[in-house]
Coordinates of C-alpha atoms in Angstrom, one line a residue:
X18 CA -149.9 117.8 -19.4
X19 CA -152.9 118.4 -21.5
X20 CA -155.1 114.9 -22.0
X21 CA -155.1 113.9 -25.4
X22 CA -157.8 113.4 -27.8
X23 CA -157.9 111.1 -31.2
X24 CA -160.7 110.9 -33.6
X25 CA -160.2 108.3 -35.9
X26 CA -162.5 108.5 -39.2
X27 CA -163.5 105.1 -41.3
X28 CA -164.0 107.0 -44.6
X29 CA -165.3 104.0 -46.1
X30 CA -168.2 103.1 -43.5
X31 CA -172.2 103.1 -44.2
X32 CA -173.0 105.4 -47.1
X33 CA -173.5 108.8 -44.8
X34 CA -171.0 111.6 -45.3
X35 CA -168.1 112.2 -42.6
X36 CA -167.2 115.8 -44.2
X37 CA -169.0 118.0 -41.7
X38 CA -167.4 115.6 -38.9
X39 CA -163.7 117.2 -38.7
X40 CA -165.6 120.9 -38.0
X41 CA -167.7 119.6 -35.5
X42 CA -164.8 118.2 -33.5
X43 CA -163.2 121.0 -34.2
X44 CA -165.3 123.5 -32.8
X45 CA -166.3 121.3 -30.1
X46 CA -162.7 121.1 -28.5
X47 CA -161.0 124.5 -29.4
X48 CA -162.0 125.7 -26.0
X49 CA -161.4 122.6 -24.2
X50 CA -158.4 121.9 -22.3
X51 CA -157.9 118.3 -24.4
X52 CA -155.7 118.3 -26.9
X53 CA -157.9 117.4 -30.2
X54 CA -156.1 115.0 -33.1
X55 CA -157.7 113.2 -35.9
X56 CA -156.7 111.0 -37.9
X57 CA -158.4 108.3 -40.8
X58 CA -158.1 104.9 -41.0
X59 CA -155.8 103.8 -43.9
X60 CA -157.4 99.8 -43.8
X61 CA -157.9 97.1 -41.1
X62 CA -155.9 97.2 -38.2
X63 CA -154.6 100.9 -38.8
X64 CA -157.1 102.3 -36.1
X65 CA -155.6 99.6 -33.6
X66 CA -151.9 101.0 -34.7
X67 CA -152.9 104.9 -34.0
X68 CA -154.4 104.2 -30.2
X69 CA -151.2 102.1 -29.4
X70 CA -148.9 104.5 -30.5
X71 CA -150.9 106.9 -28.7
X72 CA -150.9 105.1 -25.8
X73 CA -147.2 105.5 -25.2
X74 CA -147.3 109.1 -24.5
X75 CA -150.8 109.2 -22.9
X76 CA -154.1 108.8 -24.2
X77 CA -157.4 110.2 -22.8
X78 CA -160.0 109.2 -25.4
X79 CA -160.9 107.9 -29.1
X80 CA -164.0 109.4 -30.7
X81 CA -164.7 106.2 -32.9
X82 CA -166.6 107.5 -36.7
X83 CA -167.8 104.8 -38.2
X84 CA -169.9 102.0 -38.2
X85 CA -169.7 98.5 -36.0
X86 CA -167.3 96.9 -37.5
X87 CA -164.8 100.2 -36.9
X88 CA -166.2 100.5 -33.6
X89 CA -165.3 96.6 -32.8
X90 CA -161.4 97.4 -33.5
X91 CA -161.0 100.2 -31.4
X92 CA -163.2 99.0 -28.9
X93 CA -160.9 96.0 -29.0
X94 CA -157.9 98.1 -28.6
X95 CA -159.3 100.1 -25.6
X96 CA -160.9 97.0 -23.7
X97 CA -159.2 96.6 -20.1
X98 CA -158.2 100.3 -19.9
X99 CA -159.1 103.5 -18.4
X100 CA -158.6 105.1 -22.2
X101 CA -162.4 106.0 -22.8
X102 CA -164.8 105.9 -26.5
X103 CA -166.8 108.1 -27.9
X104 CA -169.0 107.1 -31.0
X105 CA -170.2 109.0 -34.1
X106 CA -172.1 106.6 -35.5
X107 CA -171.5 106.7 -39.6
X108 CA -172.3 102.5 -40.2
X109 CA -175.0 100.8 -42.1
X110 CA -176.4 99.3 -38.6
X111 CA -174.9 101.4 -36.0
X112 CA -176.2 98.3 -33.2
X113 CA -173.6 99.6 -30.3
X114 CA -174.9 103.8 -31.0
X115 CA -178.7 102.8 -30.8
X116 CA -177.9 100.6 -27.4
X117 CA -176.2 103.8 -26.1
X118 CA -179.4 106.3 -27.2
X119 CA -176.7 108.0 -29.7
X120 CA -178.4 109.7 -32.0
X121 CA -178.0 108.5 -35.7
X122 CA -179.0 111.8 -37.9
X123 CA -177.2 114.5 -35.4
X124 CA -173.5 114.5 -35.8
X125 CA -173.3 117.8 -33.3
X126 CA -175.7 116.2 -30.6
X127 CA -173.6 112.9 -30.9
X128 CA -170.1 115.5 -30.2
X129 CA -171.9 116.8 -27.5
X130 CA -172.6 113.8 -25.5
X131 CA -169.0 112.9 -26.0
X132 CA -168.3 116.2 -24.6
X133 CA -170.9 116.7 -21.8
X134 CA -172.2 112.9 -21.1
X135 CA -171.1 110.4 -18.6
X136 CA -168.8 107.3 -19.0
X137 CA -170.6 104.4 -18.1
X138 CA -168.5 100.8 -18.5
X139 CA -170.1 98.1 -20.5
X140 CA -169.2 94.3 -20.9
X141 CA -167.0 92.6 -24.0
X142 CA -168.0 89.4 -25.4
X143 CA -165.6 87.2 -26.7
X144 CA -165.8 84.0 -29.5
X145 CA -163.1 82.0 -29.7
X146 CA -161.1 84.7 -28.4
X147 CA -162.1 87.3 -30.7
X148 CA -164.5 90.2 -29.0
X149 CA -167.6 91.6 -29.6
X150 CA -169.3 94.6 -28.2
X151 CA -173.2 94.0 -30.0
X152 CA -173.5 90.5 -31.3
X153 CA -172.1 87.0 -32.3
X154 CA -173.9 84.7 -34.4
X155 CA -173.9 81.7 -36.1
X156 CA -176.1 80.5 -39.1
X157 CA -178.8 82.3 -41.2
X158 CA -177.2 85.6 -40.1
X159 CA -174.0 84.8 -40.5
X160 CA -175.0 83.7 -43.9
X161 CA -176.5 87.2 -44.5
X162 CA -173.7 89.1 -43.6
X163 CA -171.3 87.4 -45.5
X164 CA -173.7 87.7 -48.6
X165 CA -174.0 91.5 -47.2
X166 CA -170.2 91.5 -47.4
X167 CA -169.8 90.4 -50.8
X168 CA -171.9 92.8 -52.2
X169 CA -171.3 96.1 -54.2
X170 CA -173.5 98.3 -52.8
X171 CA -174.0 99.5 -48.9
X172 CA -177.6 100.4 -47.1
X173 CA -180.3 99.1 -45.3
X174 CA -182.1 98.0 -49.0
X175 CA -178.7 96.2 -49.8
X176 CA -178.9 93.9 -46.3
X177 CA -182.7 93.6 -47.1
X178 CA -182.0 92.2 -50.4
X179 CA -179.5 89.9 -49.0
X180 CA -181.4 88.5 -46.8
X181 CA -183.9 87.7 -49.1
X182 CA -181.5 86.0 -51.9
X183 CA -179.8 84.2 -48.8
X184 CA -183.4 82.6 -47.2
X185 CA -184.6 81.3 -50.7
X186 CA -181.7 78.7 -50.6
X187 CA -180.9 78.6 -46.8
X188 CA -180.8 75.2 -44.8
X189 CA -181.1 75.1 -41.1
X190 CA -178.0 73.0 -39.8
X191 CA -178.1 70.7 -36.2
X192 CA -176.1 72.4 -33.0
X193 CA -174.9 71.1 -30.4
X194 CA -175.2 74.3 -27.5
X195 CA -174.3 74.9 -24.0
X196 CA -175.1 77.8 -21.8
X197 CA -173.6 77.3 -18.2
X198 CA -173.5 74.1 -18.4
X199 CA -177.1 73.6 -19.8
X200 CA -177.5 71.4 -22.7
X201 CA -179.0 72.6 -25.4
X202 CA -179.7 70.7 -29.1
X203 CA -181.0 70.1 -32.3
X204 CA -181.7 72.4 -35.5
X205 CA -181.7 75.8 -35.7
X206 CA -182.4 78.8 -38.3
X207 CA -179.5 81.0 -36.4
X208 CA -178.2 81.3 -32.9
X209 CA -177.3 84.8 -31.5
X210 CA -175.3 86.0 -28.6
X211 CA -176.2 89.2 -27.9
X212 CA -174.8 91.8 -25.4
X213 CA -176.9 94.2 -27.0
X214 CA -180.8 94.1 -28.2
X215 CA -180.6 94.6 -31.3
X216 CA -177.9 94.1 -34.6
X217 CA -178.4 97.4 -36.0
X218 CA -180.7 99.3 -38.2
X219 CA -183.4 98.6 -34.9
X220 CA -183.4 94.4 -36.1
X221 CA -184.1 93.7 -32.0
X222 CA -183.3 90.2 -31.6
X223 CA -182.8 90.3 -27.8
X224 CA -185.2 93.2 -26.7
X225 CA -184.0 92.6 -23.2
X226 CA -180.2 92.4 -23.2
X227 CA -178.2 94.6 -21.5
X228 CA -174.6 95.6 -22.6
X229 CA -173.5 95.6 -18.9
X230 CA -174.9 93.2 -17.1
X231 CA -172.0 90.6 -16.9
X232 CA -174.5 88.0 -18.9
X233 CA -175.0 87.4 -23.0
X234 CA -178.6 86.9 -24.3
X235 CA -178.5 83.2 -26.1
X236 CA -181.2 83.5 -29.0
X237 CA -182.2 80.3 -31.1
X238 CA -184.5 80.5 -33.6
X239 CA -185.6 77.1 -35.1
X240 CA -186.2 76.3 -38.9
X241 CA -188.5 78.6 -40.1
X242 CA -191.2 78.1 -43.3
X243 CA -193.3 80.2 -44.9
X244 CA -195.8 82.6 -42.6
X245 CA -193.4 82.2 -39.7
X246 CA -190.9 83.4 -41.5
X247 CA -192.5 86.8 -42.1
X248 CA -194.1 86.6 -38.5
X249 CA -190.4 86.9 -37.0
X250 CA -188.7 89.4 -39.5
X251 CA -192.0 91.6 -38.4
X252 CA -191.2 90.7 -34.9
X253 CA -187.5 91.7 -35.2
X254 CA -188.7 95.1 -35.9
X255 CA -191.1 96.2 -33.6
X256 CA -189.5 94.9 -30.4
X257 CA -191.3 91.6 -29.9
X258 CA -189.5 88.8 -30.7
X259 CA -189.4 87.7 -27.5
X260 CA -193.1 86.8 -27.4
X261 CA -192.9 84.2 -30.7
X262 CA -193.2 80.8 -29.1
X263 CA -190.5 79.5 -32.0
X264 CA -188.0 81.6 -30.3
X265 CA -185.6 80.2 -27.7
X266 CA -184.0 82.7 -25.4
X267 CA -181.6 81.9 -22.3
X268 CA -178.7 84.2 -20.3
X269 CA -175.6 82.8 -19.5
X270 CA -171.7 84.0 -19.5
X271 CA -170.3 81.0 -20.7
X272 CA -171.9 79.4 -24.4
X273 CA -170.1 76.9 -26.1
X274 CA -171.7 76.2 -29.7
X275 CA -170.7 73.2 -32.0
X276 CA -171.5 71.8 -35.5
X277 CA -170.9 70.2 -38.2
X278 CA -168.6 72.0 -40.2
X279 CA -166.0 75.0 -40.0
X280 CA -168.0 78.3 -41.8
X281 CA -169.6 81.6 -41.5
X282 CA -169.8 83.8 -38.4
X283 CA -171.0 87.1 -37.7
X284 CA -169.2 89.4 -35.2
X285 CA -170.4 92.7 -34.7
X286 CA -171.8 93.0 -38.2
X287 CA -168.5 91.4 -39.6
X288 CA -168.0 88.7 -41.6
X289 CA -165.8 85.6 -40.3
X290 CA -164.5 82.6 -40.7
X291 CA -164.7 79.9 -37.4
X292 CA -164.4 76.5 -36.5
X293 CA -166.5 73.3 -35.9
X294 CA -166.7 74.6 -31.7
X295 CA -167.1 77.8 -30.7
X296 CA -166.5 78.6 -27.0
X297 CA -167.8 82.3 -25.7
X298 CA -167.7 84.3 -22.6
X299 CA -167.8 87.8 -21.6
X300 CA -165.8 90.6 -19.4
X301 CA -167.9 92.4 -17.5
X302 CA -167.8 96.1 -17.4
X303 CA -164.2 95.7 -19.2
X304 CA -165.1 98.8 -21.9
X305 CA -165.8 102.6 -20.7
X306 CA -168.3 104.6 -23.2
X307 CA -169.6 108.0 -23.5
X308 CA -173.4 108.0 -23.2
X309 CA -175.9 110.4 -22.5
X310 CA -176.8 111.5 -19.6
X311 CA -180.5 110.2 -19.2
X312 CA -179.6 106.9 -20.8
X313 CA -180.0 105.6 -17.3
X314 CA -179.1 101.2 -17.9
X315 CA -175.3 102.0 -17.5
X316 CA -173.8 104.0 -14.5
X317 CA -170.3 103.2 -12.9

């Protein structure tokens, strides 16, 4: 029996156009022995419908098009199996394709490591028993995201904007944290827990996390006024966030966050809705992923 193939296409993700993507694919698999389907997502949840239909009659892969939050779902779907994903990265952050080294402008060189890579497994977070693949957080990023959410417009300007409007009336709330059993308190700008380094668009706010290490990078950063405020955004983008003495950063597979009040979360880019505590772990190695061949951090 030929191994089977789906792409699934999120025709509404980032502002980049998917209309070349079908071809690519296309071309890419006539001479293969897989068996090539594609198929696009009709709203959320539809892409998790597709792979467990497909499952019943035997599934080899999912090429995932789309951005972070498409890539959560079917990740989701796929976590715990031997079903592997392949990304074509066509989000407005695109966090999990950077981690990987896929590129972001080169649809055929993205097909091709999907074709000619190597799976490598990587870990799945988890908050409040909903997963994650790049990031979880809590506070002023949250904040952004569901700003970014509630917008009209996509693109990196439109997140920009929004996290300007969102800082000129933000307030930093108290947290009560736990990494491992480690107590952790007091105010905080945001808390992050990252599998990844960065949330997309190259924003590194854990330069040295590692998507498959079995651990989650706990980033606080304390209120924030002024100079120090455009000391970290600069920091964020040039990989050195890490070395601002404001910034808190622990590893740990078990996090438990509380607060004062039910609100805002971010999960991979996604705005949610979550509770006064929020407990998080991680499964290690529980997702397999096409990457290239030189990106040398995950090997089974």
């Amino acid at each position: 029996m030929k191994k089977r193939v789906i792409a699934i296409i999120n025709p509404i993700s980032g502002i980049a156009s998917k209309h070349k993507v079908p071809a690519l694919l296309a071309s890419a698999y006539q001479d293969r022995e897989e068996e090539l389907f594609l198929t696009y997502t009709k709203g959320e949840g539809h892409a998790a419908k597709v792979i467990k239909e497909a499952m019943k009659y035997g599934l080899d892969s999912v090429i995932a098009v789309g951005g972070d939050g498409t890539i959560n779902e079917i990740a989701s779907t796929l976590s715990g199996t031997e079903v592997k994903l392949g990304i074509i990265p066509r989000g407005s952050g695109n966090g999990l394709a950077r981690a990987l080294g896929i590129p972001m402008q080169n649809d055929a060189e993205a097909v091709r490591i999907i074709t000619e890579g190597k799976v490598a497994p990587i870990d799945m977070g988890l908050a409040n028993g909903l997963p994650f693949f790049c990031t979880f957080g809590v506070g002023f990023d949250a904040q952004i995201t569901k700003r970014y959410d509630d917008a009209a417009t996509r693109g990196f300007l439109t997140y920009i904007k929004s996290a300007i409007d969102e800082y000129i009336s933000f307030k930093p709330q108290e947290y009560k944290i736990s990494i491992d059993g480690h107590d952790i308190g007091g105010k905080a700008f945001l808390i992050t827990c990252a599998n990844i380094e960065q949330y997309g668009n190259n924003a590194y706010i854990a330069p040295n996390a590692s998507p498959s290490d079995g651990l989650l990078d706990l980033v606080i950063i304390r209120p924030l006024e002024g100079i120090h405020a455009a000391q970290v955004a600069l920091q964020l983008f040039t990989k050195t966030i890490d070395k601002n003495a404001r910034i808190e950063s622990y590893r740990g597979s078990n996090i438990v966050i509380e607060r004062k009040e039910a609100g805002a979360a971010q999960i991979d880019g996604e705005s949610v809705q979550m509770g006064k505590k929020i407990e998080i772990g991680i499964r290690k190695q529980d997702l397999l992923v096409y990457a290239p061949l030189e990106f040398g951090d995950l090997t089974l």
